[in-house]
mmCIF file of C-alpha atoms in Angstrom:
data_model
loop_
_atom_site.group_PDB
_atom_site.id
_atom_site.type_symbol
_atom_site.label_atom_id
_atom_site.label_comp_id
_atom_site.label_asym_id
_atom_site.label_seq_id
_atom_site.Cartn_x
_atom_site.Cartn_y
_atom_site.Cartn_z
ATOM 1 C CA UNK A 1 -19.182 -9.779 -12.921
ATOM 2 C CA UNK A 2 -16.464 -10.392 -9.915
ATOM 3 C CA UNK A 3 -13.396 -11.798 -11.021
ATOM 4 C CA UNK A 4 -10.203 -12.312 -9.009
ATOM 5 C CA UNK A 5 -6.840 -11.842 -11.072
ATOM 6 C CA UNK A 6 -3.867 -13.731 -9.696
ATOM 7 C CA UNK A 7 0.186 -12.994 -10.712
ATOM 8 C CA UNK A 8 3.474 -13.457 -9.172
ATOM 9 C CA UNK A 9 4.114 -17.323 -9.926
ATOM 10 C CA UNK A 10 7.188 -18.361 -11.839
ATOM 11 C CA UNK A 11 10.085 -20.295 -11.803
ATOM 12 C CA UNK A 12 11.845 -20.101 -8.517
ATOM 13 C CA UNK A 13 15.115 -22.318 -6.961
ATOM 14 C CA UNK A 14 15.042 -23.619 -3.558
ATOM 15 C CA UNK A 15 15.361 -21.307 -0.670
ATOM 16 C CA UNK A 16 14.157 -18.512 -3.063
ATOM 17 C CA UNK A 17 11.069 -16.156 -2.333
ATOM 18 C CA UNK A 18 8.500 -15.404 -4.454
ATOM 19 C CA UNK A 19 5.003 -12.811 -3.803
ATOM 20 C CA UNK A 20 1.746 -13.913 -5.291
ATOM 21 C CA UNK A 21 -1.007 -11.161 -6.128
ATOM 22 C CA UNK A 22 -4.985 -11.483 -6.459
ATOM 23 C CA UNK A 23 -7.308 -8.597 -7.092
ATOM 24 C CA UNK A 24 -10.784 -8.850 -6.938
ATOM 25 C CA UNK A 25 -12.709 -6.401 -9.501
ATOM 26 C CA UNK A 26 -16.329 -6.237 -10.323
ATOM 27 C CA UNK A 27 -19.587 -6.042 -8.661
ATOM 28 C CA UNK A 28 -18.107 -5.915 -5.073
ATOM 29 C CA UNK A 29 -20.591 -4.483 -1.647
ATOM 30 C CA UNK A 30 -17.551 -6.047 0.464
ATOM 31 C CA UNK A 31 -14.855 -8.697 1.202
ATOM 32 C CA UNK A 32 -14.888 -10.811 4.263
ATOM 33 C CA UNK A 33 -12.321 -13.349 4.300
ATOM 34 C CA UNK A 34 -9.270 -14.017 1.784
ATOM 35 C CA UNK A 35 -7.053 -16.931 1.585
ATOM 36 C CA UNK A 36 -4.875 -18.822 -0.553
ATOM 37 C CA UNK A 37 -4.891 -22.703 -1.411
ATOM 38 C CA UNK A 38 -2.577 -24.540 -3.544
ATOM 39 C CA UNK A 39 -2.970 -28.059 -5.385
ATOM 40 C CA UNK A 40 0.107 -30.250 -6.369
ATOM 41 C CA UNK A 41 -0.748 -32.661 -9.295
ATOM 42 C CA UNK A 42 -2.440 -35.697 -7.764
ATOM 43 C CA UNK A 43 -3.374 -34.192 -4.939
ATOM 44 C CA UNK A 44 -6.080 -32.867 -3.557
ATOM 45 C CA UNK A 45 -6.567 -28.676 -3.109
ATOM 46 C CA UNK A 46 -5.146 -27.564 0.574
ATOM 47 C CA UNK A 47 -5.454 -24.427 2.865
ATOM 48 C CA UNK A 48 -2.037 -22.437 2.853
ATOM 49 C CA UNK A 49 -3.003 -19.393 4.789
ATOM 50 C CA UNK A 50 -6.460 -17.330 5.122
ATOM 51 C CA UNK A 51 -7.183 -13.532 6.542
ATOM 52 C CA UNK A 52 -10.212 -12.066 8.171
ATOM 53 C CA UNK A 53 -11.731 -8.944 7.315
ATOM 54 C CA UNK A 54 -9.819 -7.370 10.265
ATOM 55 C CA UNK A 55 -6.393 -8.789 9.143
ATOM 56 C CA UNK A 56 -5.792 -11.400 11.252
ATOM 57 C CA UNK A 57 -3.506 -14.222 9.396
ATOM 58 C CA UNK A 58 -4.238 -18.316 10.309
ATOM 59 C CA UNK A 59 -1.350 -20.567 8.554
ATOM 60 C CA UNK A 60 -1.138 -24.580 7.816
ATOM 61 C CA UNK A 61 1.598 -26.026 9.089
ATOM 62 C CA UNK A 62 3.315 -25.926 5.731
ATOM 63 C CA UNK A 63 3.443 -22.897 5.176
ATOM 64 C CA UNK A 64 3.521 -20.830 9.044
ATOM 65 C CA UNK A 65 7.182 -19.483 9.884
ATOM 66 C CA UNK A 66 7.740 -19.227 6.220
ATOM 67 C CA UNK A 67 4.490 -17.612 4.271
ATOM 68 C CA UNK A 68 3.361 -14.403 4.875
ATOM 69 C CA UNK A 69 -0.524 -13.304 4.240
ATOM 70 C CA UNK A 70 -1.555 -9.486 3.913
ATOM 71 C CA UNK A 71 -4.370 -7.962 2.461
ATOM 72 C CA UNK A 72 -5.253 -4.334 0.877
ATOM 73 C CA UNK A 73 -8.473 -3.743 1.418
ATOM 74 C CA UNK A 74 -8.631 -0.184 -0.283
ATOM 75 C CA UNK A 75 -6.960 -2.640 -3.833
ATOM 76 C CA UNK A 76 -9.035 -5.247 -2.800
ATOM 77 C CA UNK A 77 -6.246 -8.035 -3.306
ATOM 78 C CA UNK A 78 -4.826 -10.514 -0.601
ATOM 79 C CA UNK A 79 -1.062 -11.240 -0.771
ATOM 80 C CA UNK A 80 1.299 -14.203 0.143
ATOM 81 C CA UNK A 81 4.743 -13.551 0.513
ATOM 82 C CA UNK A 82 6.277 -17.225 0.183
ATOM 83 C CA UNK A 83 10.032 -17.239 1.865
ATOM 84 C CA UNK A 84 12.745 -20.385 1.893
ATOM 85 C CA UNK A 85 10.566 -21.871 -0.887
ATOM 86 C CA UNK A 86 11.134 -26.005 -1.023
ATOM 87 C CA UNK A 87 10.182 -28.525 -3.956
ATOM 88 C CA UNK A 88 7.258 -29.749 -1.844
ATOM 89 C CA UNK A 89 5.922 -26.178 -2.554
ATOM 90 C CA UNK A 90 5.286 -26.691 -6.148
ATOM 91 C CA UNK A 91 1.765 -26.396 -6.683
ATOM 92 C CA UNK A 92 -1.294 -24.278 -8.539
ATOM 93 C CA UNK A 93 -1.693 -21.636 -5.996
ATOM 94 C CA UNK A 94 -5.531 -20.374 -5.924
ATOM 95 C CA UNK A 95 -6.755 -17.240 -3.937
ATOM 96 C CA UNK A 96 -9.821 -17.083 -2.593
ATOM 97 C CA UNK A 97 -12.098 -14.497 -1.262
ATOM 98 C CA UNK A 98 -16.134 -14.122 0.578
ATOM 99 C CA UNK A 99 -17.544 -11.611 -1.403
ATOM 100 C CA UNK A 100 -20.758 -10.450 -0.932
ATOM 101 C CA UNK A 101 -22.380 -8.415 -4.627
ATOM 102 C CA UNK A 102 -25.272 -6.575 -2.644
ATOM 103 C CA UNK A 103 -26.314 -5.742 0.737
ATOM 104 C CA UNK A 104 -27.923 -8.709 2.394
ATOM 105 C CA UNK A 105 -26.698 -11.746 -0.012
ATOM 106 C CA UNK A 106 -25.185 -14.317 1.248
ATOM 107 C CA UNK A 107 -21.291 -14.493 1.381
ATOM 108 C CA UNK A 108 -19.719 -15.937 -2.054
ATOM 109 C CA UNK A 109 -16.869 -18.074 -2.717
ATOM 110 C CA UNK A 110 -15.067 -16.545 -5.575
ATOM 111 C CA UNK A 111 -11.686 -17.886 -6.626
ATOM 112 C CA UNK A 112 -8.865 -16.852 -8.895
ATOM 113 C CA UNK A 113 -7.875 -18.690 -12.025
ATOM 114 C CA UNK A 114 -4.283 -20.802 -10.383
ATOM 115 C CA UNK A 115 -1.021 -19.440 -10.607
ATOM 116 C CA UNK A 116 1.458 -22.106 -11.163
ATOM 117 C CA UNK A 117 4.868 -22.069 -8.752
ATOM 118 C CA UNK A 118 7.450 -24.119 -9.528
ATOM 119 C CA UNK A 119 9.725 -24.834 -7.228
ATOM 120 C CA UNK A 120 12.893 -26.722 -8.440
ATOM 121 C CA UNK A 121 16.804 -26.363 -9.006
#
């Protein structure tokens, strides 16, 4: 029933800026944290940035000084703003967010389907 939809990926040259999207829709009682992960082929998944409920942004070190994460909560999407974009950033980015369906369940882990940035001259 609870999906997350991600956009905003594309084609983008170095030092560019792209703004990645994920709504939630569905069975939703409420959203706890958000956050966005990327994985580069061969690699293994990594944090980029997460958000409490309250709004409070935590970065990776790849990403902090450059990425920007925001959240709506009355849209229920979580944004990252990604600024002075490099090659290393290529990746399938992946939002996450803690949704709970009903009152009292336990928190869930529900993640979008990858948007893929490419990041390349």
């Amino acid at each position: 029933q609870v999906q997350l939809v991600e956009s905003g990926g594309g084609l983008v040259q170095p030092g560019g800026s792209l703004r990645l999207s994920c709504a939630a829709s569905g069975n939703i009682f409420s959203i706890n944290a958000m956050g966005w992960y990327r994985q580069a082929p061969g690699k293994q998944r990594e944090l980029v940035a997460t958000i409490t409920s309250g709004g409070a942004p935590n970065y990776a070190a790849s990403g902090k000084g450059r990425f920007t994460i925001s959240r709506d909560n009355a849209k229920n999407t979580v944004y990252l703003q990604m600024n002075s974009l490099k090659p290393e950033d290529t990746a399938v980015y992946y939002c996450k967010q803690d949704i709970r369906t009903w009152r009292f369940e336990p928190w869930r882990e529900v993640w979008g389907q990858g948007t893929l940035v490419t990041v390349s001259s």
